[in-house]
Short mmCIF file of C-alpha atoms and ligand atoms in Angstrom, two decimals:
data_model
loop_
_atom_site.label_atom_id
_atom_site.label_comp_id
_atom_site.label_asym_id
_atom_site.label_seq_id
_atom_site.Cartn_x
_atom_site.Cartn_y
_atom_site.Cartn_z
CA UNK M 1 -17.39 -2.02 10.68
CA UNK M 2 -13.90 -1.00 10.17
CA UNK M 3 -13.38 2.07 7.67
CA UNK M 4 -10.92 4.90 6.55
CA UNK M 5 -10.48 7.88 4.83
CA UNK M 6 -7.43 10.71 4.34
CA UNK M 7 -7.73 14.13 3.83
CA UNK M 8 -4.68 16.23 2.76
CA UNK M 9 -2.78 17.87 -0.21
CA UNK M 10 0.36 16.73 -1.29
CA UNK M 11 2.12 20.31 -0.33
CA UNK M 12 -0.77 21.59 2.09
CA UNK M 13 -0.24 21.71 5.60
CA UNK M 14 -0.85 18.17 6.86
CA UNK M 15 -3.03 14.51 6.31
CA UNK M 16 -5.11 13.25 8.02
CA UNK M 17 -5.89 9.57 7.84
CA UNK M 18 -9.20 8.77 9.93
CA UNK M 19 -10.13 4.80 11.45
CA UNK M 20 -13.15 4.24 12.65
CA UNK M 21 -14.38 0.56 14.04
CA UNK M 22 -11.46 -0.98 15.86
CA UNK M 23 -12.09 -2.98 18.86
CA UNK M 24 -11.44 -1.46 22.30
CA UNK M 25 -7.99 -3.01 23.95
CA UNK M 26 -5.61 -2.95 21.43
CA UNK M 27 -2.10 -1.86 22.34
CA UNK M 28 -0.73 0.74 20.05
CA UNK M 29 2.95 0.90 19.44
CA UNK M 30 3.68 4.41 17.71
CA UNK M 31 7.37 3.03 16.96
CA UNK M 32 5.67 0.48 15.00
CA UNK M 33 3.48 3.15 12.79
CA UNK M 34 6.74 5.39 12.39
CA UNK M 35 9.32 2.65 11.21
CA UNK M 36 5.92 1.78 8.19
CA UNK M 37 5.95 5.45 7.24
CA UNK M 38 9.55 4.83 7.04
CA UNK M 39 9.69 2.40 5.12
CA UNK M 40 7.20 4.11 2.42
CA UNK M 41 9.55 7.00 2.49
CA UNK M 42 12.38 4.16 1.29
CA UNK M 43 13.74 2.82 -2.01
CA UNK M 44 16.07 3.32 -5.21
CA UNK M 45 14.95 6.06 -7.21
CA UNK M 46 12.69 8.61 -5.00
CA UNK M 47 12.85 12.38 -5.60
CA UNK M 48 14.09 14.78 -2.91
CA UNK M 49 11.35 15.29 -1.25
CA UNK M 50 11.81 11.92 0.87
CA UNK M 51 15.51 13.76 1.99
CA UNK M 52 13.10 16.56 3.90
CA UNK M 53 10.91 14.89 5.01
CA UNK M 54 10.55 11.90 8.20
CA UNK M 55 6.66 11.43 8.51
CA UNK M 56 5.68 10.81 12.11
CA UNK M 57 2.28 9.88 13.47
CA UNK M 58 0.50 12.34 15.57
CA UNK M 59 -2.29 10.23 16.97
CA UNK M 60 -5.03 12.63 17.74
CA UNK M 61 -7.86 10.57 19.23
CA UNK M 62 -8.90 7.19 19.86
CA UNK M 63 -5.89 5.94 21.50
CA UNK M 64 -4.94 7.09 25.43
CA UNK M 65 -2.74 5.13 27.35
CA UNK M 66 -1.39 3.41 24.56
CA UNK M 67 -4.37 1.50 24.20
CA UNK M 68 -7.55 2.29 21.55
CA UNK M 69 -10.43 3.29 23.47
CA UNK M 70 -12.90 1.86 20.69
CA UNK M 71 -13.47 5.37 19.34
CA UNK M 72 -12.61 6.68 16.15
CA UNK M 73 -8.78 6.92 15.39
CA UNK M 74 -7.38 10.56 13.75
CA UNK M 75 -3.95 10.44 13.06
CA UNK M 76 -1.96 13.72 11.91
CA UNK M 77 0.98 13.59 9.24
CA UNK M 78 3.16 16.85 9.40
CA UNK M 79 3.75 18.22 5.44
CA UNK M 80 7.55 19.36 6.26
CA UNK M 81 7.36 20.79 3.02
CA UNK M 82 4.52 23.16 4.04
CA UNK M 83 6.67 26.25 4.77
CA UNK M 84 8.17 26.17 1.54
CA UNK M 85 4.29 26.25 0.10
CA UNK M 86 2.31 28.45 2.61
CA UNK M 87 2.42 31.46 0.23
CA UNK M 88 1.73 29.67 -3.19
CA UNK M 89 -0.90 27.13 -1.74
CA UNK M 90 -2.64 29.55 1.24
CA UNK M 91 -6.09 28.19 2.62
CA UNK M 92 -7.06 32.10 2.00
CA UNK M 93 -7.37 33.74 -0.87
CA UNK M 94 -3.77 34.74 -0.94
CA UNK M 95 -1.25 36.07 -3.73
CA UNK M 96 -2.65 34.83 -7.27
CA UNK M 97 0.51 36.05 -8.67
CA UNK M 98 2.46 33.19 -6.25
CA UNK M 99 0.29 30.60 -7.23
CA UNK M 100 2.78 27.89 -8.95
CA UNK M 101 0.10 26.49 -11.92
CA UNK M 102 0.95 23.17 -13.34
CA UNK M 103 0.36 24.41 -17.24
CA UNK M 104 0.72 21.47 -19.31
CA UNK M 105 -1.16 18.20 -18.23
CA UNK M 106 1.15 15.15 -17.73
CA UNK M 107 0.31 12.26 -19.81
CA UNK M 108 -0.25 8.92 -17.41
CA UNK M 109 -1.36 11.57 -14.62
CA UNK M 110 -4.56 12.94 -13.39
CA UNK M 111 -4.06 16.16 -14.26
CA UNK M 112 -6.18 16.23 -17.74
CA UNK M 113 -9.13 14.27 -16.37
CA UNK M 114 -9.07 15.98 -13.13
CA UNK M 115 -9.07 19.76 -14.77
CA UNK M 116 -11.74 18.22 -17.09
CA UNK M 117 -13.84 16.93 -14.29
CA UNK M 118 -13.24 19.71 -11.81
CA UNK M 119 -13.42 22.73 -14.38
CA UNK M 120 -9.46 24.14 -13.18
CA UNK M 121 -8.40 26.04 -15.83
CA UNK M 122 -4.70 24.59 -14.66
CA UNK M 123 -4.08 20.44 -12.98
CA UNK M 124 -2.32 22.27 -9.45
CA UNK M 125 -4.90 21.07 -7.26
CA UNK M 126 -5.09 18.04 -9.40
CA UNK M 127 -1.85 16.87 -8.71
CA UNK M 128 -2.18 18.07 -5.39
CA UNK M 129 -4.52 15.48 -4.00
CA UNK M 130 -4.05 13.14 -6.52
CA UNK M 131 -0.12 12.43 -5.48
CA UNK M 132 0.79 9.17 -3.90
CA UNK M 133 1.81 11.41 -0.93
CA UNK M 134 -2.12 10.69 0.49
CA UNK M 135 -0.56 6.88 0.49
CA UNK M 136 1.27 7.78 3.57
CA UNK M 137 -2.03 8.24 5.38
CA UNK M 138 -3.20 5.16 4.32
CA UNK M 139 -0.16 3.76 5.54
CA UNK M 140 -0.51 5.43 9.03
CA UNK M 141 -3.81 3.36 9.81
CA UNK M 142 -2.87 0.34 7.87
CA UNK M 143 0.27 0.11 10.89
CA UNK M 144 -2.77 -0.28 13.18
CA UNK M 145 -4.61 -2.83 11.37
CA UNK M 146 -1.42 -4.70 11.17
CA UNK M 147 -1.34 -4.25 14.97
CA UNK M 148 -4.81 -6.11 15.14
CA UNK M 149 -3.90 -8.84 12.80
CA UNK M 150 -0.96 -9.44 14.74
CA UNK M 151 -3.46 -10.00 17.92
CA UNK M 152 -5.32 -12.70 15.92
CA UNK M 153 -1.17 -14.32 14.79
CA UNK M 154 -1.53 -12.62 11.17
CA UNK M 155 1.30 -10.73 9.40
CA UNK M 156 1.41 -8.29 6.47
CA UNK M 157 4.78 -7.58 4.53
CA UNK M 158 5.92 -7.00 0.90
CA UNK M 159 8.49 -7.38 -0.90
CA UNK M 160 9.84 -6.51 -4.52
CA UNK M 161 9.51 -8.90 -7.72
CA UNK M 162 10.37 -7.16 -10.75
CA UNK M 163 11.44 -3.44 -11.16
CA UNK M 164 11.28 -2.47 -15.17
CA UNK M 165 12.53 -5.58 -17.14
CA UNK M 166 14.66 -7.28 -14.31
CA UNK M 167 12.01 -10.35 -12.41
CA UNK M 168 12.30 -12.65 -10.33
CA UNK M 169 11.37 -16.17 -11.00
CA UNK M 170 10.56 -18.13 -7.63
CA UNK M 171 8.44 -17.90 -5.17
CA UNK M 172 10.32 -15.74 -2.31
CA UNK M 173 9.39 -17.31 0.87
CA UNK M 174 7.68 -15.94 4.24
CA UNK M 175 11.34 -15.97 6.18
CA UNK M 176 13.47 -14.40 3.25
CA UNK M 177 10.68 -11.39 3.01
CA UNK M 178 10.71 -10.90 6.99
CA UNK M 179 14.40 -10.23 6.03
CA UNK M 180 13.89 -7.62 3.59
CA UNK M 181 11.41 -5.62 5.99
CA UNK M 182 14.01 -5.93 8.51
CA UNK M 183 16.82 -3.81 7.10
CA UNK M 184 18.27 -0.79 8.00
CA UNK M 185 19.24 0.93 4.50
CA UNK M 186 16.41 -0.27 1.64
CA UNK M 187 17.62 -0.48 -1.84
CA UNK M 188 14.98 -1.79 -3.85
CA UNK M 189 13.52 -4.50 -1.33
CA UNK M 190 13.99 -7.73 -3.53
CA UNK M 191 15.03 -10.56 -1.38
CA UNK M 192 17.50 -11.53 -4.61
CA UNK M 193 20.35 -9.79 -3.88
CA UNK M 194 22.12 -10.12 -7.55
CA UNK M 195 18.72 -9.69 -9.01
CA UNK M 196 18.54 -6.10 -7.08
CA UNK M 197 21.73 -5.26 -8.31
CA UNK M 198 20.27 -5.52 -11.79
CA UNK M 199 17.37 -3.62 -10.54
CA UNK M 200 19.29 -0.63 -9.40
CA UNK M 201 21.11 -0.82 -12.90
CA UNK M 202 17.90 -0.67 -14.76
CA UNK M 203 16.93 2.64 -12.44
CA UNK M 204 20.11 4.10 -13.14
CA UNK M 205 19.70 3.94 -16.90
CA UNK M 206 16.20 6.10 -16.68
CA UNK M 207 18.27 8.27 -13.87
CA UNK M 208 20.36 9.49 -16.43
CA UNK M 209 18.08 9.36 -19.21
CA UNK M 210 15.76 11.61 -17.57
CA UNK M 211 12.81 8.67 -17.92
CA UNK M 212 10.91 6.18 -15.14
CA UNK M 213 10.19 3.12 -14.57
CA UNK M 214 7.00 0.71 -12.93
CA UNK M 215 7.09 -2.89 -11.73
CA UNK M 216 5.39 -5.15 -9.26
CA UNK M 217 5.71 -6.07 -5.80
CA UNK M 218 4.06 -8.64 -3.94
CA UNK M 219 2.64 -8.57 -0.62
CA UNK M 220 2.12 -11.93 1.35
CA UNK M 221 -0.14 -11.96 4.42
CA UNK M 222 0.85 -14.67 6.70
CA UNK M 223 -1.21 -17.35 9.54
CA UNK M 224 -4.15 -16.21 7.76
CA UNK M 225 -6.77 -18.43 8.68
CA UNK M 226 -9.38 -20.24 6.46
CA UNK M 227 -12.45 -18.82 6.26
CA UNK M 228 -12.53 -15.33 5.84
CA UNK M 229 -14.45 -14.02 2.60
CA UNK M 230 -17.29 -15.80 1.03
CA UNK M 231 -18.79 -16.09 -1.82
CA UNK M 232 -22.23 -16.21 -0.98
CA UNK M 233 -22.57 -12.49 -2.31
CA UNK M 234 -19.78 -10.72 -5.04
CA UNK M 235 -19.07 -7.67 -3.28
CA UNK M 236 -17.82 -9.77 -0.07
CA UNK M 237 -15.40 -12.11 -1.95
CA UNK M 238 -11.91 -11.67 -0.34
CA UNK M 239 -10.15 -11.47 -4.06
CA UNK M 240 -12.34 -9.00 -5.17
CA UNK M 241 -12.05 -6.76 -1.99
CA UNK M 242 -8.12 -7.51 -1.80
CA UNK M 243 -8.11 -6.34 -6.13
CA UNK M 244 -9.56 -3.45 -5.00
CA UNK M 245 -7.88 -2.41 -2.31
CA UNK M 246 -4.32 -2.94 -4.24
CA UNK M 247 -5.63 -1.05 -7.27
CA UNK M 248 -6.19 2.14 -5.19
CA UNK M 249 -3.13 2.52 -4.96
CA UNK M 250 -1.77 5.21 -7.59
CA UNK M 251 0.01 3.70 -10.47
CA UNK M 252 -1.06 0.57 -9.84
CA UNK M 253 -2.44 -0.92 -13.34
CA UNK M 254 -3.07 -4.76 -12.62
CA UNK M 255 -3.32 -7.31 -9.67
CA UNK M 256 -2.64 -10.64 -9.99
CA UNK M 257 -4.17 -12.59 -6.83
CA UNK M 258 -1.56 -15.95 -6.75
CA UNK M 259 -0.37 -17.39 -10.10
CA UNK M 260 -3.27 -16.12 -11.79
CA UNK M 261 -1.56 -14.12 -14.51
CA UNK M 262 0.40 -17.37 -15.53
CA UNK M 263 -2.58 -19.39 -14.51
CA UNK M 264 -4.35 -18.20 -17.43
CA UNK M 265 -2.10 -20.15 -20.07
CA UNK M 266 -1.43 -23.53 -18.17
CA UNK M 267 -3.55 -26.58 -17.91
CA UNK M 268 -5.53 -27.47 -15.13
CA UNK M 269 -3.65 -29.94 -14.17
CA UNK M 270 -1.08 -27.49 -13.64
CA UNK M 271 -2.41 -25.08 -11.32
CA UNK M 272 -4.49 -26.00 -8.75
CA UNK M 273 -3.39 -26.64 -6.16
CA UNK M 274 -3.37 -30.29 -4.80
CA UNK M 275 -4.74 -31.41 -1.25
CA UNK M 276 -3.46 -33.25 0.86
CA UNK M 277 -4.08 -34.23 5.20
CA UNK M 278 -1.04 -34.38 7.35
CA UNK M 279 0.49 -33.85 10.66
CA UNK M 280 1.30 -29.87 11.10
CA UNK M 281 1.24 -27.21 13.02
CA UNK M 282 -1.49 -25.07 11.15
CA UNK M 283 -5.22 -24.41 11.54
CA UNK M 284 -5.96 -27.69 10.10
CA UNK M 285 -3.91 -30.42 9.11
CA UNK M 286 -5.07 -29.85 5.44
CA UNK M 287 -2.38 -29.35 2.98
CA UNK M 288 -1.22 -28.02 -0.10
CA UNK M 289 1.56 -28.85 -2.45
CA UNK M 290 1.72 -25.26 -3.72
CA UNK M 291 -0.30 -22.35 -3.40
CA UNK M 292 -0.66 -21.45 -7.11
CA UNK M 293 -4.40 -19.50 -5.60
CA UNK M 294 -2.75 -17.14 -3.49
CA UNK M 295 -4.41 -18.23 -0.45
CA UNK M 296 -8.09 -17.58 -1.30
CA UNK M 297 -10.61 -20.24 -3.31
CA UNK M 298 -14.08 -19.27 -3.80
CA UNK M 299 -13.32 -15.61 -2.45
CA UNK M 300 -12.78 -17.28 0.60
CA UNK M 301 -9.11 -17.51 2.34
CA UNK M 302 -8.16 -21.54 2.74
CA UNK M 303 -5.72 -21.34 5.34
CA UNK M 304 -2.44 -20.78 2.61
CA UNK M 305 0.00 -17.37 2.75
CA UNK M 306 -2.15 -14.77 0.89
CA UNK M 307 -0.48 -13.20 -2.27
CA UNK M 308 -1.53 -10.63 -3.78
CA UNK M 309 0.87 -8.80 -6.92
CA UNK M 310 0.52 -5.10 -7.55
CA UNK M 311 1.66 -4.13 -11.18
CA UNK M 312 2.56 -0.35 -11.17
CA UNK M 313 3.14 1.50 -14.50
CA UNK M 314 5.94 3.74 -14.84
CA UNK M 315 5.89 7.02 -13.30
CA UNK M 316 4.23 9.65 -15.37
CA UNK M 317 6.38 12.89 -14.63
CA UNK M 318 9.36 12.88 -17.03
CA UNK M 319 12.28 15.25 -16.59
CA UNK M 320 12.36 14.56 -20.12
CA UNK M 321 9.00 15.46 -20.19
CA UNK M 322 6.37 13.65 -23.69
CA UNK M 323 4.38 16.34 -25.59
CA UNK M 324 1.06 17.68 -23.92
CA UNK M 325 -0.80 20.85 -24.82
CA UNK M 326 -0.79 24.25 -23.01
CA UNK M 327 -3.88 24.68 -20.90
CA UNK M 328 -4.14 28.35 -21.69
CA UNK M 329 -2.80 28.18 -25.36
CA UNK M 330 -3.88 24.85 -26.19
CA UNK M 331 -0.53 25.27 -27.95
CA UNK M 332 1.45 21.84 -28.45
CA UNK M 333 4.35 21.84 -25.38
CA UNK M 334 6.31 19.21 -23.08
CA UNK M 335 4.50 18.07 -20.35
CA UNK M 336 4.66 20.47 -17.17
CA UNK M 337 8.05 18.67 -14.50
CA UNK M 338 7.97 18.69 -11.25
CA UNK M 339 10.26 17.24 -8.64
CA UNK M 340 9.90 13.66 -9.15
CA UNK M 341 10.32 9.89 -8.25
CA UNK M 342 11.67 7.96 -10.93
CA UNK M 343 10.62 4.22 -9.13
CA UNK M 344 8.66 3.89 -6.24
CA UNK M 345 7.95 -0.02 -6.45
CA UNK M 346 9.31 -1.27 -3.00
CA UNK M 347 7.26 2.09 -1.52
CA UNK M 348 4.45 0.83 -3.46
CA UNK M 349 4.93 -2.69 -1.53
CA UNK M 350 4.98 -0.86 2.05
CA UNK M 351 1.59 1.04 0.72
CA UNK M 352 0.25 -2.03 -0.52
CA UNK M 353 0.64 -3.82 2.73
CA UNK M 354 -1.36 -1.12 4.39
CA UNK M 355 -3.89 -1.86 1.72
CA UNK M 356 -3.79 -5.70 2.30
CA UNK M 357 -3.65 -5.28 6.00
CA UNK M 358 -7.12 -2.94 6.37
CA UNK M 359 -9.08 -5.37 3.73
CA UNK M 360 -7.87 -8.15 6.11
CA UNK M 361 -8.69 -6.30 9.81
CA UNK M 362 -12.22 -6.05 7.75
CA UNK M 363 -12.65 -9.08 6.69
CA UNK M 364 -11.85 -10.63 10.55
CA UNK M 365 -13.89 -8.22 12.13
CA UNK M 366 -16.71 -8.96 10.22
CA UNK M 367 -16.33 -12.88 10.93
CA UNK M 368 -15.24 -12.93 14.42
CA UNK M 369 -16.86 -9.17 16.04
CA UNK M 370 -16.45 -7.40 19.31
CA UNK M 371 -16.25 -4.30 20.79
CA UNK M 372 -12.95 -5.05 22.71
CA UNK M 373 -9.91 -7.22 22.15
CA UNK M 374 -11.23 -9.59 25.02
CA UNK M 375 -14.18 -10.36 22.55
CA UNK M 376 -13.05 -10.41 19.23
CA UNK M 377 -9.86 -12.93 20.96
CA UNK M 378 -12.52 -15.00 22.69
CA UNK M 379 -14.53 -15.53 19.37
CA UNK M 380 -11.45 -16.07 17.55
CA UNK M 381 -10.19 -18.86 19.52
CA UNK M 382 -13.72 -20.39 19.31
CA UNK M 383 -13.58 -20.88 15.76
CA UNK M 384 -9.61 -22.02 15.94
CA UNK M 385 -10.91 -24.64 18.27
CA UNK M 386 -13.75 -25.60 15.51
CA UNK M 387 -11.53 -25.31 12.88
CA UNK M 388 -9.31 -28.24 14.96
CA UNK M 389 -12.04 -30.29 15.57
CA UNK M 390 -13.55 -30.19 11.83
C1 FMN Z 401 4.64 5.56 -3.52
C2 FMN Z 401 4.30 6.27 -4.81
C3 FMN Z 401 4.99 7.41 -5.16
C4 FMN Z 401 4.69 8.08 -6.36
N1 FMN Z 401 5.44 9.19 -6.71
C5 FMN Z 401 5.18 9.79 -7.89
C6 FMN Z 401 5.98 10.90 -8.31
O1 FMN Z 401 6.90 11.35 -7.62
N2 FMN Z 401 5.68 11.47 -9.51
C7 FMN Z 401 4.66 11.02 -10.31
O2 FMN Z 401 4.44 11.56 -11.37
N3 FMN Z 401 3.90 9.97 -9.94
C8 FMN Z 401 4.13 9.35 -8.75
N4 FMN Z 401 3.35 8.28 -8.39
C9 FMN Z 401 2.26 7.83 -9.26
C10 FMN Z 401 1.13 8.84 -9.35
O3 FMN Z 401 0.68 9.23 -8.07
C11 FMN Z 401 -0.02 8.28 -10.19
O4 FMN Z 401 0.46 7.78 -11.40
C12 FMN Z 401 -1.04 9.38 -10.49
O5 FMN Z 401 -1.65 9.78 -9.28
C13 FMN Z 401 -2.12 8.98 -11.48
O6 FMN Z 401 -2.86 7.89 -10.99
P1 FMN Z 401 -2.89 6.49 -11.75
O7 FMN Z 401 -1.47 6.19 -12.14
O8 FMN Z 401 -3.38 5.51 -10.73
O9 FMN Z 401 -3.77 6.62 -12.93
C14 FMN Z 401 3.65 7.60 -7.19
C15 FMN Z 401 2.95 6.43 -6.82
C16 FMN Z 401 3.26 5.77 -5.66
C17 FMN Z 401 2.51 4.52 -5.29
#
């Protein structure tokens, strides 16, 4: 069974992002896993921090001669920002009077509820796991399961569809988002390049208003084949694990799996999608003449892109900050600042791949098995040949 977890503070010394369950065989390219934890690092509106830092991928174990070994993955992400925190965040007991306490809770973050739950008398180590730095980790391993996926012809990518009020209207197709994961210097990742314009203008209004902004990206696996998911028990649907997965993700407030959101107002008649049998080169020659379902009926996929819309709020840390109360006072004050991104949505996208991409790996291992690439290849082409003979 494929699984993760990440360990790591947002200023402590390093994460660690930890895969267990991939097959034996599979070629790793590191390049790959650095130019994703690039791209997370990317986008219109980050803080500083992204200037000091270029996260690289220290693969630990698991992988030796660029192939995995079928042993559990670690994989190391440097904290370049560590030096500057050694003193005030030591793993010993260290200096109480350099300890750098976040005093007033932020509303939207975890610091309240965390301090509540974890009796801190202050949110530091609140914030400090709680930050959507630990997203790079998931990033790190979700490169490899995009590795994988590419083995069995899938691919993974986002792209952005509305950043505050500024949205996009179409449907952005498979080759036009290829395009935006392909550039050199990211903006804000929407495929619309008037429409990103706009976007940037909308983040420069809360740049110099000291406010933040959400929106929503969209990732799209593509090639997915039909079949994986079922519905034959709730907690294996593919929607449900792919909702999940996406609303990890810090900040993220909805997913919308397809149309659905729109879905929910229109007539029948309207939304599914009709099918239809012709010559093409697909896993079947069944067809579609939309793909208002995302790509999954029945919690099973049916062969159409996967899409999959993560809705992020705006973020919570104001440097003009809303009213909170002083955790030692319990004195009204503003909300406790702290270096900040002001719009992380096409970051968001990049993390949400990662997301998509490890639900997916999951899903196929679980349908097609094997302890090496040789196997789970073999069994996968013995179900493409069923699938063409259906
Ligand atoms: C890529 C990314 C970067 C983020 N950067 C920040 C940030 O700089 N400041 C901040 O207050 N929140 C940031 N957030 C959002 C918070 O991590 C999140 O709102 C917080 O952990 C509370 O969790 P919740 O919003 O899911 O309830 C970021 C989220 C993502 C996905």
């Amino acid at each position: 069974m494929l699984r993760y977890f990440t360990a790591g503070e947002s200023h402590g010394e390093a994460l660690v992002a930890f895969l267990s369950g991939l097959p034996a065989g599979l070629r790793i390219d590191e390049e790959f896993v650095d130019r994703d934890l690039w791209r997370r690092q990317q986008g219109y509106g980050r803080g500083g921090r992204m200037k000091i830092e270029t996260d690289k991928a220290h693969i630990l174990s698991g992988v030796h001669h660029g192939i995995t070994i079928g042993s559990p993955i670690a994989i190391l992400l440097e904290n370049k920002d560590w030096k500057n925190w050694q003193e005030s965040l030591p793993v010993a007991e260290g200096d109480p009077a350099r300890h750098k306490a976040v005093k007033s809770p932020r509303p939207g973050h975890a610091d309240l509820a965390g301090a509540l739950k974890y009796n801190f008398s202050e949110a530091r180590y609140v914030l400090e796991r709680a930050s959507a730095r630990e997203s790079a980790a998931r990033v790190a391993v979700g490169a490899l399961a995009k590795l994988f996926l590419r083995e069995l012809n899938m691919e993974v990518l986002s792209h952005v569809i509305s950043v505050g009020a500024v949205s996009l209207g179409e449907e952005v197709p498979w080759s036009e988002i290829k395009k935006v994961s392909e550039k050199t210097e990211v903006l804000l990742s929407c495929a619309d390049l008037p429409a990103e314009q706009r976007m940037k203008e909308e983040v420069d209004k809360v740049l110099k208003s000291g406010d933040s902004l959400g929106g929503v990206f969209e990732v799209v696996a593509h090639n997915v084949p039909p079949g994986l998911g079922t519905y034959a028990q709730w907690d294996e649907r593919l929607d449900a694990l792919l909702a999940a997965a996406v609303m990890s993700l810090q900040a993220v407030k909805a997913v919308e799996i397809g149309s659905g959101i729109s879905a929910a107002s229109a007539p029948g008649s309207k939304v599914h999608d009709e099918i239809g049998y012709q010559a093409r080169d697909r896993y079947t020659k069944f067809s579609r003449a939309h793909n208002n379902a995302g790509g999954i009926e029945g919690g099973v996929s049916n062969g159409e892109e996967i899409r999959v819309r993560g809705y992020l709020k705006p973020i919570s840390t104001l440097r003009r900050p809303l009213g909170s109360v002083d955790f030692s006072t319990r004195e009204p004050v503003k909300a406790a600042y702290e270096r900040s991104d002001v719009c992380v949505v096409p970051a968001a996208g990049v993390a949400g791949e990662s997301m998509v991409a490890l639900t997916l790996a999951r899903a196929a291992l679980e349908k097609f098995g094997g302890d090496s690439m040789v196997e789970t290849k073999r069994n996968f082409a013995g179900y493409l040949d069923q699938l063409k003979k259906f």
